[in-house]
Amino acid sequence: MKTSKRSLLGLVALVLAVSVASQWWVGRHEQRLGGQVAALAQPGDIRMLSSETCAICTVARGWFNEHQVPFSECLIERDAQCRTDFDATRAPGTPVILVRGVPQLGFNPERLRLALQPPA
């Protein structure tokens, strides 16, 4: 079976279009989710226990700042109380994000949104 160049180009164009549309949709969802978390979060609601070597902490910090989500952060290597709070969670690593005092391991904006929503 012979495949023409035109068919191949059509397939490539279709794959590119689907990829661009998918990236647009994910970006749109991220923006909407960021706005929802920012609207729900009050100062003092979110505290991130982080580490100087934590790459996910850097991502989370950037996301909070980009979406203007109020949060506080401490470093377990520099702050004794932060280290004590981190040890109390028994988490295997950072970040630990405390949402109204309830620990969440890792960074997941959707999980943050759900934790910040008022009870039904």
PDB file of C-alpha atoms in Angstrom:
ATOM      1  CA  MET A   1       0.000   0.000   0.000  1.00  0.00           C
ATOM      2  CA  LYS A   2       1.488   3.288  -1.117  1.00  0.00           C
ATOM      3  CA  THR A   3       1.027   6.382   1.039  1.00  0.00           C
ATOM      4  CA  SER A   4       1.011   9.665  -0.807  1.00  0.00           C
ATOM      5  CA  LYS A   5       2.875  12.727   0.422  1.00  0.00           C
ATOM      6  CA  ARG A   6      -0.437  14.566   0.552  1.00  0.00           C
ATOM      7  CA  SER A   7      -1.941  11.986   2.931  1.00  0.00           C
ATOM      8  CA  LEU A   8       1.144  12.131   5.119  1.00  0.00           C
ATOM      9  CA  LEU A   9       1.049  15.930   5.259  1.00  0.00           C
ATOM     10  CA  GLY A  10      -2.649  15.799   6.123  1.00  0.00           C
ATOM     11  CA  LEU A  11      -1.932  13.429   8.994  1.00  0.00           C
ATOM     12  CA  VAL A  12       0.907  15.633  10.289  1.00  0.00           C
ATOM     13  CA  ALA A  13      -1.350  18.711  10.102  1.00  0.00           C
ATOM     14  CA  LEU A  14      -4.080  16.886  12.021  1.00  0.00           C
ATOM     15  CA  VAL A  15      -1.668  15.766  14.753  1.00  0.00           C
ATOM     16  CA  LEU A  16      -0.306  19.316  15.092  1.00  0.00           C
ATOM     17  CA  ALA A  17      -3.814  20.786  15.288  1.00  0.00           C
ATOM     18  CA  VAL A  18      -4.834  18.326  18.004  1.00  0.00           C
ATOM     19  CA  SER A  19      -1.637  19.059  19.940  1.00  0.00           C
ATOM     20  CA  VAL A  20      -2.141  22.837  19.795  1.00  0.00           C
ATOM     21  CA  ALA A  21      -5.804  22.519  20.788  1.00  0.00           C
ATOM     22  CA  SER A  22      -4.870  20.264  23.697  1.00  0.00           C
ATOM     23  CA  GLN A  23      -2.225  22.686  24.971  1.00  0.00           C
ATOM     24  CA  TRP A  24      -4.689  25.574  24.683  1.00  0.00           C
ATOM     25  CA  TRP A  25      -7.313  23.639  26.645  1.00  0.00           C
ATOM     26  CA  VAL A  26      -4.881  22.693  29.426  1.00  0.00           C
ATOM     27  CA  GLY A  27      -3.685  26.301  29.686  1.00  0.00           C
ATOM     28  CA  ARG A  28      -7.264  27.553  29.864  1.00  0.00           C
ATOM     29  CA  HIS A  29      -8.091  25.035  32.603  1.00  0.00           C
ATOM     30  CA  GLU A  30      -4.965  26.062  34.573  1.00  0.00           C
ATOM     31  CA  GLN A  31      -5.970  29.731  34.394  1.00  0.00           C
ATOM     32  CA  ARG A  32      -9.519  29.000  35.540  1.00  0.00           C
ATOM     33  CA  LEU A  33      -8.279  26.763  38.360  1.00  0.00           C
ATOM     34  CA  GLY A  34      -5.775  29.405  39.483  1.00  0.00           C
ATOM     35  CA  GLY A  35      -8.525  32.006  39.636  1.00  0.00           C
ATOM     36  CA  GLN A  36     -10.760  29.695  41.659  1.00  0.00           C
ATOM     37  CA  VAL A  37      -8.021  28.913  44.194  1.00  0.00           C
ATOM     38  CA  ALA A  38      -7.146  32.621  44.470  1.00  0.00           C
ATOM     39  CA  ALA A  39     -10.801  33.489  45.103  1.00  0.00           C
ATOM     40  CA  LEU A  40     -11.186  30.822  47.802  1.00  0.00           C
ATOM     41  CA  ALA A  41      -7.882  31.315  49.639  1.00  0.00           C
ATOM     42  CA  GLN A  42      -7.600  33.891  52.387  1.00  0.00           C
ATOM     43  CA  PRO A  43      -4.319  35.034  53.935  1.00  0.00           C
ATOM     44  CA  GLY A  44      -3.242  32.368  56.427  1.00  0.00           C
ATOM     45  CA  ASP A  45      -5.138  29.520  54.720  1.00  0.00           C
ATOM     46  CA  ILE A  46      -2.126  28.082  52.861  1.00  0.00           C
ATOM     47  CA  ARG A  47       1.320  27.449  54.331  1.00  0.00           C
ATOM     48  CA  MET A  48       3.967  25.609  52.352  1.00  0.00           C
ATOM     49  CA  LEU A  49       6.653  23.694  54.230  1.00  0.00           C
ATOM     50  CA  SER A  50       9.447  23.584  51.699  1.00  0.00           C
ATOM     51  CA  SER A  51      13.106  22.795  51.255  1.00  0.00           C
ATOM     52  CA  GLU A  52      15.963  24.624  49.576  1.00  0.00           C
ATOM     53  CA  THR A  53      16.501  21.693  47.191  1.00  0.00           C
ATOM     54  CA  CYS A  54      12.845  21.007  46.344  1.00  0.00           C
ATOM     55  CA  ALA A  55      12.052  21.499  42.647  1.00  0.00           C
ATOM     56  CA  ILE A  56       8.307  20.968  43.166  1.00  0.00           C
ATOM     57  CA  CYS A  57       8.385  23.714  45.814  1.00  0.00           C
ATOM     58  CA  THR A  58       9.739  26.079  43.160  1.00  0.00           C
ATOM     59  CA  VAL A  59       6.918  25.106  40.802  1.00  0.00           C
ATOM     60  CA  ALA A  60       4.300  25.570  43.541  1.00  0.00           C
ATOM     61  CA  ARG A  61       5.747  28.945  44.586  1.00  0.00           C
ATOM     62  CA  GLY A  62       5.658  30.118  40.969  1.00  0.00           C
ATOM     63  CA  TRP A  63       2.067  28.932  40.533  1.00  0.00           C
ATOM     64  CA  PHE A  64       0.912  30.664  43.725  1.00  0.00           C
ATOM     65  CA  ASN A  65       2.589  33.905  42.652  1.00  0.00           C
ATOM     66  CA  GLU A  66       1.363  33.696  39.046  1.00  0.00           C
ATOM     67  CA  HIS A  67      -2.241  33.272  40.178  1.00  0.00           C
ATOM     68  CA  GLN A  68      -1.934  35.706  43.107  1.00  0.00           C
ATOM     69  CA  VAL A  69      -2.867  33.047  45.646  1.00  0.00           C
ATOM     70  CA  PRO A  70      -2.079  34.210  49.190  1.00  0.00           C
ATOM     71  CA  PHE A  71       0.302  31.776  50.901  1.00  0.00           C
ATOM     72  CA  SER A  72       3.189  31.686  53.322  1.00  0.00           C
ATOM     73  CA  GLU A  73       6.279  29.554  53.068  1.00  0.00           C
ATOM     74  CA  CYS A  74       9.024  28.380  55.368  1.00  0.00           C
ATOM     75  CA  LEU A  75      12.196  26.399  54.736  1.00  0.00           C
ATOM     76  CA  ILE A  76      12.821  23.355  56.888  1.00  0.00           C
ATOM     77  CA  GLU A  77      16.606  23.907  56.738  1.00  0.00           C
ATOM     78  CA  ARG A  78      16.421  27.476  58.093  1.00  0.00           C
ATOM     79  CA  ASP A  79      13.409  27.592  60.406  1.00  0.00           C
ATOM     80  CA  ALA A  80      13.297  25.353  63.504  1.00  0.00           C
ATOM     81  CA  GLN A  81       9.512  25.661  63.889  1.00  0.00           C
ATOM     82  CA  CYS A  82       9.068  24.796  60.221  1.00  0.00           C
ATOM     83  CA  ARG A  83      11.229  21.697  60.717  1.00  0.00           C
ATOM     84  CA  THR A  84       9.192  20.692  63.780  1.00  0.00           C
ATOM     85  CA  ASP A  85       5.933  21.162  61.859  1.00  0.00           C
ATOM     86  CA  PHE A  86       7.317  19.164  58.924  1.00  0.00           C
ATOM     87  CA  ASP A  87       8.487  16.316  61.178  1.00  0.00           C
ATOM     88  CA  ALA A  88       5.048  16.208  62.819  1.00  0.00           C
ATOM     89  CA  THR A  89       3.446  15.423  59.437  1.00  0.00           C
ATOM     90  CA  ARG A  90       5.746  12.387  59.011  1.00  0.00           C
ATOM     91  CA  ALA A  91       5.884  13.234  55.303  1.00  0.00           C
ATOM     92  CA  PRO A  92       8.598  11.564  53.227  1.00  0.00           C
ATOM     93  CA  GLY A  93       9.495  14.822  51.491  1.00  0.00           C
ATOM     94  CA  THR A  94       8.562  18.350  50.543  1.00  0.00           C
ATOM     95  CA  PRO A  95       6.488  20.221  49.759  1.00  0.00           C
ATOM     96  CA  VAL A  96       3.924  19.718  52.447  1.00  0.00           C
ATOM     97  CA  ILE A  97       1.166  22.234  51.935  1.00  0.00           C
ATOM     98  CA  LEU A  98      -0.959  22.962  54.976  1.00  0.00           C
ATOM     99  CA  VAL A  99      -4.449  24.028  53.930  1.00  0.00           C
ATOM    100  CA  ARG A 100      -6.165  25.456  56.982  1.00  0.00           C
ATOM    101  CA  GLY A 101      -3.860  23.254  59.049  1.00  0.00           C
ATOM    102  CA  VAL A 102      -4.526  20.027  57.124  1.00  0.00           C
ATOM    103  CA  PRO A 103      -1.385  18.649  55.430  1.00  0.00           C
ATOM    104  CA  GLN A 104      -1.249  17.746  51.744  1.00  0.00           C
ATOM    105  CA  LEU A 105       1.866  16.044  50.424  1.00  0.00           C
ATOM    106  CA  GLY A 106       3.031  17.433  47.106  1.00  0.00           C
ATOM    107  CA  PHE A 107       1.489  20.119  44.940  1.00  0.00           C
ATOM    108  CA  ASN A 108      -1.863  19.596  43.245  1.00  0.00           C
ATOM    109  CA  PRO A 109      -3.915  22.728  42.438  1.00  0.00           C
ATOM    110  CA  GLU A 110      -7.155  20.761  42.046  1.00  0.00           C
ATOM    111  CA  ARG A 111      -6.709  19.198  45.478  1.00  0.00           C
ATOM    112  CA  LEU A 112      -6.054  22.689  46.890  1.00  0.00           C
ATOM    113  CA  ARG A 113      -9.286  23.968  45.354  1.00  0.00           C
ATOM    114  CA  LEU A 114     -11.272  21.111  46.838  1.00  0.00           C
ATOM    115  CA  ALA A 115      -9.735  21.624  50.292  1.00  0.00           C
ATOM    116  CA  LEU A 116     -10.536  25.346  50.227  1.00  0.00           C
ATOM    117  CA  GLN A 117     -14.168  24.958  49.180  1.00  0.00           C
ATOM    118  CA  PRO A 118     -16.705  25.482  51.947  1.00  0.00           C
ATOM    119  CA  PRO A 119     -18.454  22.299  53.099  1.00  0.00           C
ATOM    120  CA  ALA A 120     -21.624  21.526  51.171  1.00  0.00           C
TER     121      ALA A 120
END
